[in-house]
C-alpha cells in the first residue's frame, strides 16, 4: 500500500512539473533560451 501512495505522489509531482513547463512555454519562456525566448532570435519556438 505504501508503494502505491509513493507512486501516486510522484505522479502528481511530475504532472505539476510538466504543467509548469507547458505554461512557461506558452508564455514565451524556455529553458534553452535562458528563460526569455523574446531575446533569443526565435530559436526556441
N, CA, C and O atoms as CSV, one atom per row, in Angstrom:
chain,resi,resn,atom,element,x,y,z
A,1,UNK,N,N,0.828,-1.201,0.000
A,1,UNK,CA,C,0.000,0.000,0.000
A,1,UNK,C,C,0.870,1.263,0.000
A,1,UNK,O,O,0.530,2.258,-0.639
A,2,UNK,N,N,1.984,1.211,0.716
A,2,UNK,CA,C,2.887,2.363,0.759
A,2,UNK,C,C,3.493,2.664,-0.595
A,2,UNK,O,O,3.699,3.826,-0.944
A,3,UNK,N,N,3.781,1.615,-1.367
A,3,UNK,CA,C,4.349,1.795,-2.701
A,3,UNK,C,C,3.369,2.534,-3.605
A,3,UNK,O,O,3.767,3.397,-4.388
A,4,UNK,N,N,2.105,2.198,-3.497
A,4,UNK,CA,C,1.070,2.865,-4.296
A,4,UNK,C,C,0.983,4.340,-3.919
A,4,UNK,O,O,0.854,5.197,-4.793
A,5,UNK,N,N,1.052,4.637,-2.643
A,5,UNK,CA,C,0.967,6.028,-2.182
A,5,UNK,C,C,2.163,6.833,-2.682
A,5,UNK,O,O,1.996,7.953,-3.164
A,6,UNK,N,N,3.362,6.274,-2.572
A,6,UNK,CA,C,4.559,6.967,-3.047
A,6,UNK,C,C,4.495,7.151,-4.564
A,6,UNK,O,O,4.856,8.211,-5.077
A,7,UNK,N,N,4.044,6.138,-5.268
A,7,UNK,CA,C,3.893,6.240,-6.725
A,7,UNK,C,C,2.902,7.325,-7.113
A,7,UNK,O,O,3.146,8.078,-8.056
A,8,UNK,N,N,1.801,7.411,-6.405
A,8,UNK,CA,C,0.795,8.433,-6.694
A,8,UNK,C,C,1.349,9.837,-6.436
A,8,UNK,O,O,1.090,10.766,-7.201
A,9,UNK,N,N,2.102,9.976,-5.365
A,9,UNK,CA,C,2.707,11.281,-5.053
A,9,UNK,C,C,3.691,11.669,-6.151
A,9,UNK,O,O,3.716,12.825,-6.573
A,10,UNK,N,N,4.498,10.724,-6.617
A,10,UNK,CA,C,5.450,11.012,-7.687
A,10,UNK,C,C,4.748,11.407,-8.980
A,10,UNK,O,O,5.203,12.308,-9.684
A,11,UNK,N,N,3.647,10.740,-9.294
A,11,UNK,CA,C,2.883,11.082,-10.496
A,11,UNK,C,C,2.357,12.507,-10.400
A,11,UNK,O,O,2.403,13.250,-11.380
A,12,UNK,N,N,1.860,12.894,-9.237
A,12,UNK,CA,C,1.342,14.253,-9.039
A,12,UNK,C,C,2.472,15.277,-9.197
A,12,UNK,O,O,2.278,16.319,-9.823
A,13,UNK,N,N,3.633,14.989,-8.641
A,13,UNK,CA,C,4.764,15.923,-8.734
A,13,UNK,C,C,5.214,16.071,-10.175
A,13,UNK,O,O,5.431,17.191,-10.636
A,14,UNK,N,N,5.361,14.969,-10.897
A,14,UNK,CA,C,5.778,15.028,-12.307
A,14,UNK,C,C,4.745,15.771,-13.135
A,14,UNK,O,O,5.112,16.567,-13.999
A,15,UNK,N,N,3.468,15.533,-12.895
A,15,UNK,CA,C,2.414,16.232,-13.631
A,15,UNK,C,C,2.487,17.732,-13.373
A,15,UNK,O,O,2.306,18.520,-14.301
A,16,UNK,N,N,2.748,18.146,-12.135
A,16,UNK,CA,C,2.853,19.567,-11.812
A,16,UNK,C,C,4.055,20.197,-12.517
A,16,UNK,O,O,3.966,21.328,-12.996
A,17,UNK,N,N,5.170,19.481,-12.585
A,17,UNK,CA,C,6.350,19.996,-13.268
A,17,UNK,C,C,6.077,20.146,-14.759
A,17,UNK,O,O,6.416,21.171,-15.350
A,18,UNK,N,N,5.469,19.139,-15.371
A,18,UNK,CA,C,5.157,19.220,-16.796
A,18,UNK,C,C,4.175,20.346,-17.091
A,18,UNK,O,O,4.308,21.044,-18.096
A,19,UNK,N,N,3.202,20.521,-16.227
A,19,UNK,CA,C,2.223,21.600,-16.404
A,19,UNK,C,C,2.910,22.964,-16.334
A,19,UNK,O,O,2.609,23.861,-17.122
A,20,UNK,N,N,3.824,23.110,-15.397
A,20,UNK,CA,C,4.561,24.362,-15.253
A,20,UNK,C,C,5.412,24.635,-16.483
A,20,UNK,O,O,5.465,25.767,-16.963
A,21,UNK,N,N,6.080,23.600,-16.997
A,21,UNK,CA,C,6.903,23.764,-18.197
A,21,UNK,C,C,6.041,24.147,-19.396
A,21,UNK,O,O,6.435,24.994,-20.198
A,22,UNK,N,N,4.870,23.532,-19.521
A,22,UNK,CA,C,3.963,23.836,-20.624
A,22,UNK,C,C,3.472,25.281,-20.542
A,22,UNK,O,O,3.426,25.991,-21.547
A,23,UNK,N,N,3.105,25.703,-19.331
A,23,UNK,CA,C,2.629,27.078,-19.155
A,23,UNK,C,C,3.737,28.087,-19.452
A,23,UNK,O,O,3.473,29.129,-20.052
A,24,UNK,N,N,4.975,27.792,-19.040
A,24,UNK,CA,C,6.097,28.679,-19.326
A,24,UNK,C,C,6.341,28.784,-20.826
A,24,UNK,O,O,6.597,29.874,-21.337
A,25,UNK,N,N,6.265,27.668,-21.532
A,25,UNK,CA,C,6.475,27.684,-22.975
A,25,UNK,C,C,5.385,28.498,-23.664
A,25,UNK,O,O,5.669,29.255,-24.592
A,26,UNK,N,N,4.141,28.347,-23.217
A,26,UNK,CA,C,3.040,29.125,-23.796
A,26,UNK,C,C,3.218,30.612,-23.528
A,26,UNK,O,O,2.772,31.442,-24.321
A,27,UNK,N,N,3.870,30.960,-22.411
A,27,UNK,CA,C,4.084,32.354,-22.042
A,27,UNK,C,C,5.336,32.931,-22.696
A,27,UNK,O,O,5.669,34.094,-22.466
A,28,UNK,N,N,6.042,32.130,-23.515
A,28,UNK,CA,C,7.220,32.628,-24.207
A,28,UNK,C,C,8.513,32.432,-23.450
A,28,UNK,O,O,9.519,33.065,-23.771
A,29,UNK,N,N,8.507,31.569,-22.454
A,29,UNK,CA,C,9.722,31.283,-21.699
A,29,UNK,C,C,10.199,29.883,-22.058
A,29,UNK,O,O,9.396,29.011,-22.386
A,30,UNK,N,N,11.503,29.675,-21.994
A,30,UNK,CA,C,12.050,28.373,-22.308
A,30,UNK,C,C,13.376,28.185,-21.604
A,30,UNK,O,O,14.113,29.151,-21.407
A,31,UNK,N,N,13.694,26.950,-21.219
A,31,UNK,CA,C,14.962,26.658,-20.564
A,31,UNK,C,C,16.133,26.813,-21.537
A,31,UNK,O,O,17.225,27.197,-21.118
A,32,UNK,N,N,15.932,26.528,-22.810
A,32,UNK,CA,C,17.007,26.609,-23.784
A,32,UNK,C,C,17.468,28.037,-24.022
A,32,UNK,O,O,18.608,28.254,-24.432
A,33,UNK,N,N,16.617,29.002,-23.775
A,33,UNK,CA,C,16.945,30.391,-24.088
A,33,UNK,C,C,17.146,31.222,-22.822
A,33,UNK,O,O,16.983,32.441,-22.862
A,34,UNK,N,N,17.482,30.616,-21.744
A,34,UNK,CA,C,17.696,31.355,-20.511
A,34,UNK,C,C,16.431,31.918,-19.908
A,34,UNK,O,O,16.490,32.839,-19.093
A,35,UNK,N,N,15.283,31.381,-20.295
A,35,UNK,CA,C,14.023,31.801,-19.709
A,35,UNK,C,C,13.337,32.955,-20.417
A,35,UNK,O,O,12.302,33.433,-19.953
A,36,UNK,N,N,13.902,33.418,-21.552
A,36,UNK,CA,C,13.282,34.540,-22.253
A,36,UNK,C,C,13.441,34.366,-23.758
A,36,UNK,O,O,14.440,34.796,-24.335
A,37,UNK,N,N,12.469,33.744,-24.384
A,37,UNK,CA,C,12.546,33.475,-25.818
A,37,UNK,C,C,12.444,34.736,-26.665
A,37,UNK,O,O,12.795,34.716,-27.845
A,38,UNK,N,N,11.979,35.810,-26.094
A,38,UNK,CA,C,11.855,37.044,-26.873
A,38,UNK,C,C,13.210,37.593,-27.284
A,38,UNK,O,O,13.310,38.336,-28.260
A,39,UNK,N,N,14.269,37.228,-26.538
A,39,UNK,CA,C,15.596,37.765,-26.816
A,39,UNK,C,C,16.561,36.726,-27.367
A,39,UNK,O,O,17.769,36.960,-27.344
A,40,UNK,N,N,16.083,35.592,-27.862
A,40,UNK,CA,C,16.994,34.540,-28.315
A,40,UNK,C,C,16.996,34.383,-29.821
A,40,UNK,O,O,17.567,33.411,-30.316
A,41,UNK,N,N,16.404,35.264,-30.560
A,41,UNK,CA,C,16.367,35.127,-32.007
A,41,UNK,C,C,15.353,34.109,-32.484
A,41,UNK,O,O,15.455,33.612,-33.605
A,42,UNK,N,N,14.389,33.796,-31.662
A,42,UNK,CA,C,13.266,32.896,-32.003
A,42,UNK,C,C,13.731,31.498,-32.374
A,42,UNK,O,O,13.144,30.882,-33.263
A,43,UNK,N,N,14.774,30.971,-31.718
A,43,UNK,CA,C,15.231,29.622,-31.965
A,43,UNK,C,C,14.494,28.604,-31.122
A,43,UNK,O,O,14.618,27.407,-31.383
A,44,UNK,N,N,13.747,29.014,-30.141
A,44,UNK,CA,C,13.104,28.052,-29.233
A,44,UNK,C,C,11.595,28.171,-29.296
A,44,UNK,O,O,10.947,28.154,-28.249
A,45,UNK,N,N,11.029,28.285,-30.433
A,45,UNK,CA,C,9.596,28.462,-30.587
A,45,UNK,C,C,8.906,27.203,-30.493
A,45,UNK,O,O,7.681,27.161,-30.600
